Structures are given as C-alpha cells and as structure tokens.
mmCIF file of C-alpha atoms in Angstrom:
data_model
loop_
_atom_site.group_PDB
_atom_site.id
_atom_site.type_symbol
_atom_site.label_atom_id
_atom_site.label_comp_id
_atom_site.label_asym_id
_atom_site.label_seq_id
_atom_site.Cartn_x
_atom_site.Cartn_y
_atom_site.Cartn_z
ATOM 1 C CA UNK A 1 74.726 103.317 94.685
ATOM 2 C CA UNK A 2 75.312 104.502 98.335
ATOM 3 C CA UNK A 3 78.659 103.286 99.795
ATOM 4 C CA UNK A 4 76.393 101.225 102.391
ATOM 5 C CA UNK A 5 74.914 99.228 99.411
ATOM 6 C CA UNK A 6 78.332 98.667 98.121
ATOM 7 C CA UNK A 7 79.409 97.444 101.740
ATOM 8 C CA UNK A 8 76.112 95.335 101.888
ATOM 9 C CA UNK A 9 76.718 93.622 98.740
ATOM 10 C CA UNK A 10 80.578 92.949 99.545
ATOM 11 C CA UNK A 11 79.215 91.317 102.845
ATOM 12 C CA UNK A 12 76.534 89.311 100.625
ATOM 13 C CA UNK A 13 79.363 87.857 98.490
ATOM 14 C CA UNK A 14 81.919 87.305 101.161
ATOM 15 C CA UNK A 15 79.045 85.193 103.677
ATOM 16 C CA UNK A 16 79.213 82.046 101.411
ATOM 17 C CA UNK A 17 82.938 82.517 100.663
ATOM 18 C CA UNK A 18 83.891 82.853 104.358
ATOM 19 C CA UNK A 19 81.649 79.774 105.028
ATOM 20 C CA UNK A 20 83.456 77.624 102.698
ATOM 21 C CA UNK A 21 86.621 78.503 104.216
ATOM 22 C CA UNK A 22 85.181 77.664 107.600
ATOM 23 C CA UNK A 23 84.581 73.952 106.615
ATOM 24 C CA UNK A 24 87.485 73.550 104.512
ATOM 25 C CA UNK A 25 90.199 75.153 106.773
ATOM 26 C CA UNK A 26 88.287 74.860 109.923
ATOM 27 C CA UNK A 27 89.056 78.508 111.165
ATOM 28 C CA UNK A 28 86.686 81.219 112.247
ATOM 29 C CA UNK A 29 85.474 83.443 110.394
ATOM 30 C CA UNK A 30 83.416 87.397 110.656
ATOM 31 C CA UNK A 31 81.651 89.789 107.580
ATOM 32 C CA UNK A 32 81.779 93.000 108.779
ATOM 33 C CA UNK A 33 82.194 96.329 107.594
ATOM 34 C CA UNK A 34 82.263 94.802 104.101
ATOM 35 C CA UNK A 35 85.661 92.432 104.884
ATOM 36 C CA UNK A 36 86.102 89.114 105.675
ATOM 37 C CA UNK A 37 88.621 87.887 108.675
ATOM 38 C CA UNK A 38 89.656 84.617 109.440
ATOM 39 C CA UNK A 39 91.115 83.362 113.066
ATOM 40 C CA UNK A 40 93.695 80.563 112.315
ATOM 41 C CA UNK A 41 95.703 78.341 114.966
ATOM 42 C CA UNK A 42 98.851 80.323 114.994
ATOM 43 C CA UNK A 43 100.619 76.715 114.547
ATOM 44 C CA UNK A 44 98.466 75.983 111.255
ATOM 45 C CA UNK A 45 98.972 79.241 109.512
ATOM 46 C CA UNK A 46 101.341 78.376 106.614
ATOM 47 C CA UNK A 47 98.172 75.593 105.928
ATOM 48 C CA UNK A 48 96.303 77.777 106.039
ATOM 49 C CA UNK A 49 97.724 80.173 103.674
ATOM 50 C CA UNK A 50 98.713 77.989 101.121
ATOM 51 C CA UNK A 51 95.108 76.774 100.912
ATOM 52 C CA UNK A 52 94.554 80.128 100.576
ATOM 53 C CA UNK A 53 96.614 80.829 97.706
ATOM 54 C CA UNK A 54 96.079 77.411 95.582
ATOM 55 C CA UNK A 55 92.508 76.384 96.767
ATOM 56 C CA UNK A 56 90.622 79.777 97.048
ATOM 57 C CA UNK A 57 92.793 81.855 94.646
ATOM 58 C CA UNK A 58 94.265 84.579 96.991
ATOM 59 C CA UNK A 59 97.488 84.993 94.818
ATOM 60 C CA UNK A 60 98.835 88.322 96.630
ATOM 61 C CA UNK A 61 99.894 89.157 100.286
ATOM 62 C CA UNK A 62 99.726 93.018 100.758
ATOM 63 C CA UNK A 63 100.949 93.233 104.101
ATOM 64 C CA UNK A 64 101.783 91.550 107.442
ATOM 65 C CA UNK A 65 100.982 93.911 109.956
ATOM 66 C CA UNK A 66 100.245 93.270 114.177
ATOM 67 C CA UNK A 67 98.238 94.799 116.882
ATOM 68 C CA UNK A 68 98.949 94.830 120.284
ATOM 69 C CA UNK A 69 96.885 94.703 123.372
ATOM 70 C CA UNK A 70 98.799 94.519 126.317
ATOM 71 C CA UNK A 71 96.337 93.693 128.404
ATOM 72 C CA UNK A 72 95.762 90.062 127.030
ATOM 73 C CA UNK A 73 97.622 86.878 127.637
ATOM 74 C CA UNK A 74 98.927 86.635 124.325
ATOM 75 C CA UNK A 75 98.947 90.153 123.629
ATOM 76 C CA UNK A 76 99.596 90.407 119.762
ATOM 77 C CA UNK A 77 97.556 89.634 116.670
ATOM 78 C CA UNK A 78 99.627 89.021 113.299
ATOM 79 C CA UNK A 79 97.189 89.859 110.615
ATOM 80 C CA UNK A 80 97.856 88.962 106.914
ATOM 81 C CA UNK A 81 96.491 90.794 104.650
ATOM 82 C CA UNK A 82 95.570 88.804 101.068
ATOM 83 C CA UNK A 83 94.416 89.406 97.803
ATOM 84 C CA UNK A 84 92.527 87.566 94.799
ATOM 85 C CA UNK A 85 92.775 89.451 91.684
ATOM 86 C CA UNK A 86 90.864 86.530 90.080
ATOM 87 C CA UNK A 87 87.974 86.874 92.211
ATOM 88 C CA UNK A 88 88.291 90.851 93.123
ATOM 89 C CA UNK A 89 88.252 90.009 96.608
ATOM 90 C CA UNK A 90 90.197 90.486 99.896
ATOM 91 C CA UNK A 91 90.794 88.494 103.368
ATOM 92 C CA UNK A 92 92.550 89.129 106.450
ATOM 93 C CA UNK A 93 93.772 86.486 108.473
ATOM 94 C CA UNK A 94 94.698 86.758 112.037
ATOM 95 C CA UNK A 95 96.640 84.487 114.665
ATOM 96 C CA UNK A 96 97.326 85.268 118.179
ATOM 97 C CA UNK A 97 100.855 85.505 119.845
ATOM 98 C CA UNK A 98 103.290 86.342 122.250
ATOM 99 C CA UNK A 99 106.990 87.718 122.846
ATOM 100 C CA UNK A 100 107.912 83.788 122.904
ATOM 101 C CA UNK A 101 105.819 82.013 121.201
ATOM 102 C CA UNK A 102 107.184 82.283 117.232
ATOM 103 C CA UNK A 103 104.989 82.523 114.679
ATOM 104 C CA UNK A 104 105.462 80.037 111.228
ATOM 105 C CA UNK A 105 107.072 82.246 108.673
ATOM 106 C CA UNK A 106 104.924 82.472 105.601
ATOM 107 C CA UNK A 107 107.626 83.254 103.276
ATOM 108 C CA UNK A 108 107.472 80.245 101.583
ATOM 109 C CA UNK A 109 103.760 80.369 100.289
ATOM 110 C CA UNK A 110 103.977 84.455 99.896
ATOM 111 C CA UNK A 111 107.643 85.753 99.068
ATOM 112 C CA UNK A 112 106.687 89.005 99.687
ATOM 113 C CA UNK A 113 105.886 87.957 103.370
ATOM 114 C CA UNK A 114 110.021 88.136 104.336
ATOM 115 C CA UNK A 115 109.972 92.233 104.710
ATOM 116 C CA UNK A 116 106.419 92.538 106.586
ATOM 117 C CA UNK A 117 107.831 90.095 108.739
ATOM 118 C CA UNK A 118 110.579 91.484 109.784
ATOM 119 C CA UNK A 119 108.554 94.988 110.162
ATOM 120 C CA UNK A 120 106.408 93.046 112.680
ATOM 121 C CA UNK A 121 110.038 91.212 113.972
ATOM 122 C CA UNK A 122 111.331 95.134 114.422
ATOM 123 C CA UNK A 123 107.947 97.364 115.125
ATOM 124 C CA UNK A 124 106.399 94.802 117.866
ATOM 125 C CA UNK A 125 108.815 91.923 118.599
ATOM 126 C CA UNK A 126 107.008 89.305 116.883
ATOM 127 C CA UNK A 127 108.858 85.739 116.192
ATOM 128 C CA UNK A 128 108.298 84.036 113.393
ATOM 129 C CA UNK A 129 110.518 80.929 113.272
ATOM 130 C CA UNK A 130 111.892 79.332 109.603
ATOM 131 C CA UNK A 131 112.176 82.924 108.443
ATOM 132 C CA UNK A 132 115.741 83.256 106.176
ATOM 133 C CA UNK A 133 117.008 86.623 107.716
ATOM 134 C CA UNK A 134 115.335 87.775 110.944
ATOM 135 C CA UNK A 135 116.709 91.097 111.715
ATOM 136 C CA UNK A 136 115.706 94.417 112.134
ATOM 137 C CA UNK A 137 114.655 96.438 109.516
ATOM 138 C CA UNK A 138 113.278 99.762 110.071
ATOM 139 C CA UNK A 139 115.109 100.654 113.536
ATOM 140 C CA UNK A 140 119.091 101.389 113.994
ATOM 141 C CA UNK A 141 121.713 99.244 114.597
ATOM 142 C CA UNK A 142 122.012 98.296 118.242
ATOM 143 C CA UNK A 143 118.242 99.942 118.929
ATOM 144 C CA UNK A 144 116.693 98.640 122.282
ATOM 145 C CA UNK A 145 113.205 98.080 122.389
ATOM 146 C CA UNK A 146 110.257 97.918 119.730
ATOM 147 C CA UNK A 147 108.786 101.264 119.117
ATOM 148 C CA UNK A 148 104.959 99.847 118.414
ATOM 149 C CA UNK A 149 104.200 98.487 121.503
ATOM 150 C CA UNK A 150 101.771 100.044 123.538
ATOM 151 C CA UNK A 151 104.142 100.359 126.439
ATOM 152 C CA UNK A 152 106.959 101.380 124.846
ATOM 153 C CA UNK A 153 108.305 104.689 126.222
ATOM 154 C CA UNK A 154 107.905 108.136 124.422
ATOM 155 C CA UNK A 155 110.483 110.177 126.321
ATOM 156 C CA UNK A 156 113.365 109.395 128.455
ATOM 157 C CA UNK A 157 116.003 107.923 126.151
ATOM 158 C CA UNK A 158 118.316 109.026 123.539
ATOM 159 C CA UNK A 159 118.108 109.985 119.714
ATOM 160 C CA UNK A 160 120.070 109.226 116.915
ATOM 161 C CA UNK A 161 121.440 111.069 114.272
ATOM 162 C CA UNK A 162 124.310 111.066 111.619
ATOM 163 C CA UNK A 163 127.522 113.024 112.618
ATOM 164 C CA UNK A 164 128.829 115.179 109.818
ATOM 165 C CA UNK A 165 132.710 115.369 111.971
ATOM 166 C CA UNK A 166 132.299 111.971 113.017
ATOM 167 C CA UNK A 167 131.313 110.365 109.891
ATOM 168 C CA UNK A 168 128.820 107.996 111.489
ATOM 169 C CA UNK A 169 126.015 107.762 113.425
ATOM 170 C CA UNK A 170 125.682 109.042 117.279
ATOM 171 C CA UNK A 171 123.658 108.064 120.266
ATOM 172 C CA UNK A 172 122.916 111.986 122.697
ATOM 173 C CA UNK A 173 120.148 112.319 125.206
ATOM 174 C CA UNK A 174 117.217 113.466 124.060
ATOM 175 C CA UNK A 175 116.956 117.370 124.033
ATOM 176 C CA UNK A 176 113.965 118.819 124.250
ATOM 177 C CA UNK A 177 113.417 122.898 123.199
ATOM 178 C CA UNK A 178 110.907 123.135 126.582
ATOM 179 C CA UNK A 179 109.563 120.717 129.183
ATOM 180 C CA UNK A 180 106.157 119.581 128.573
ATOM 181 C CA UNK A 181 103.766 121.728 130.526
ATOM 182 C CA UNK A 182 100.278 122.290 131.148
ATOM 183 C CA UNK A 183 98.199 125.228 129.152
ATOM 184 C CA UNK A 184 95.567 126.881 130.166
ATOM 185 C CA UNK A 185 94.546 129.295 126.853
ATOM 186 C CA UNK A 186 91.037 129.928 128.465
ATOM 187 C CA UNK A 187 91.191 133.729 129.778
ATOM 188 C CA UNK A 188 89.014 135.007 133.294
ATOM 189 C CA UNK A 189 86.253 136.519 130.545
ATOM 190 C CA UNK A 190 85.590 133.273 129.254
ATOM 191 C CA UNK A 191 84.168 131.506 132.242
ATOM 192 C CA UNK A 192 87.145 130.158 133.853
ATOM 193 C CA UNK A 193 86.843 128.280 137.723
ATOM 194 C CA UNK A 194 90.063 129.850 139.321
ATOM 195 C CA UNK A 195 89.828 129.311 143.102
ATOM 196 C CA UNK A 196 89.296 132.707 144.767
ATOM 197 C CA UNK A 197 91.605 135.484 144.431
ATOM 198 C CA UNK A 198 94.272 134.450 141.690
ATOM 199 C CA UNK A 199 94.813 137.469 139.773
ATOM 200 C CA UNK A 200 95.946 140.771 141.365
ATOM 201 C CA UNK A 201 92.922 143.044 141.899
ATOM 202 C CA UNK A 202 90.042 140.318 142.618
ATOM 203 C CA UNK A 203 90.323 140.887 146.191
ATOM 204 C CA UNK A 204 88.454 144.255 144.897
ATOM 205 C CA UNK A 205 85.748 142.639 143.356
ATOM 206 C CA UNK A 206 83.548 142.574 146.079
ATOM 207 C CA UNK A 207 84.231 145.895 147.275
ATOM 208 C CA UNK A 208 81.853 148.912 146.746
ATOM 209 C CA UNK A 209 82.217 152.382 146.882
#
C-alpha cells in the first residue's frame, strides 16, 4: 500500500473521530496530511484535555511544543501533542497566546506536561499559570531573552562557557574567527556580470592588433 493510501485511510478514520470531538468539546477541528488538530479556547484547555484523556482515550502527552508568528496579534500557538494507545491514534491540539496572556497549565491531567512547559516557558516565553515550578529549563542562569522567537537576535551578545581557573561559568563577548562576508565562488569563465573593467587586463579586451 502506497504511503498516500495509508494517509487516506488515517484521514478516513480520523473525519468521524474529529467530528465527535467537535460536538462534544465544541472546538474546531482539520484532517489533513493524515492528522487531526483541534483549536481550543486557550481558557478551556485543561477541559478540554481531560475530556481528552477520560472521554476519547488519549492516555499520553508526547510533547508541548509552540510556534511563533510574529506578525499576529497573539503571536504564539501552544500545540499539545496526544496519544491513544487504545485506539492507535494521535491529536494535536492548539490554543493561541501571547507574552501576557498565561496559558492553563495542563500538568494536572498530563504529568508529563510540567517539563514541555517549561521548554515552551524558556524557548518562547509562554505563561502558563497554576504550573508548580515555572523556571527555565534549557537556558543558563540569568539568560536574557528566549532563543525561539523569531526575532530573537543571532549575533551581537555574549556566550557562555565553563571556566576551568574560575571554577564556574563566564559571560565574554562573542568572538567570532572572521566577520561574515559576502562570497562570490563564481569565476569570469563562468558567466559572471562584473561591471566593466574589474580585473587587470580587460581594458585589453577590446583591443586588436
């Protein structure tokens, strides 16, 4: 079976289930690509999960993750990522948010929700209110900033690394081995547009005798 049958019968199972969830939950919900997502009212999303677990059987949450799109008025998506073993089949759950606006924790209907969370708390800047220990977990102490955002800066700052003398861990300006530049690898035999004369000698170009 070709891997767009298998995606076309995922999407044939998924219609009814997403359906159900539509008039039970009232969220939206989309079949594509052979997945099922569900929009939820960020303030209803522990409801919604917890139906989720103990009315449609999605006993696992694989991952809290975001996505951010600056551009938007609330510019992050929280997506949950959940799993029925029961059924062999997966959903992903999205609410929208902001830097203010905190999001419910879910780490009362999925335990395993407390360390995505504070990934998404650390990577993006995501809120999400009730949770038991909302610090940072993959930057260093005293790090400004959340490195996933799209408008967080690549260059400019400082980097961090452990001190053998010192014993701890040090803050120096970033050190790069050469300034970025521009490269042109395409040579004058292979077509290149240089304005008229560049290299030594095409003066003579023209020139007969």
């Amino acid at each position: 079976m070709s891997s767009l049958a298998v995606q076309a019968q995922f999407e044939a199972a998924l219609t009814p289930m997403g359906a159900e969830m539509v008039g039970a939950l009232g969220v939206e919900a989309q079949v594509a690509f052979g997945e099922l997502t569900l929009v939820a009212p960020r303030e209803r999303i522990v409801e919604v999960l917890t139906a989720l677990r103990d009315q449609f059987e999605f006993q696992q949450c694989l991952d809290v993750c975001g996505a951010d799109y600056p551009d938007r008025e609330e510019r992050f998506e929280v997506v949950y990522h959940l799993l029925s073993m029961t059924k062999n089949a997966r959903v992903r759950v999205k609410v929208v948010t902001d830097e203010v606006q905190p999001v419910p924790t879910a780490v009362e209907v999925y335990p395993s929700a407390g360390w995505f969370e504070r990934e998404a708390y650390d990577m993006y800047g995501m809120i999400f209110a009730g949770h038991p220990d909302m610090r940072r977990l993959l930057t260093d102490y005293g790090f400004e900033g959340h490195p996933l955002r799209k408008d967080f800066p690549m260059t400019g700052y400082v980097e961090v690394r452990y001190d053998e003398e010192q014993k701890r861990v040090v803050y120096e300006p970033v050190k790069l081995t050469q300034e970025f530049r521009t490269f042109d690898f395409l040579s004058p035999w292979e077509g290149a547009e240089y304005p008229a004369p560049v290299l030594p000698g095409d003066e003579k170009a023209g020139v007969k005798g």
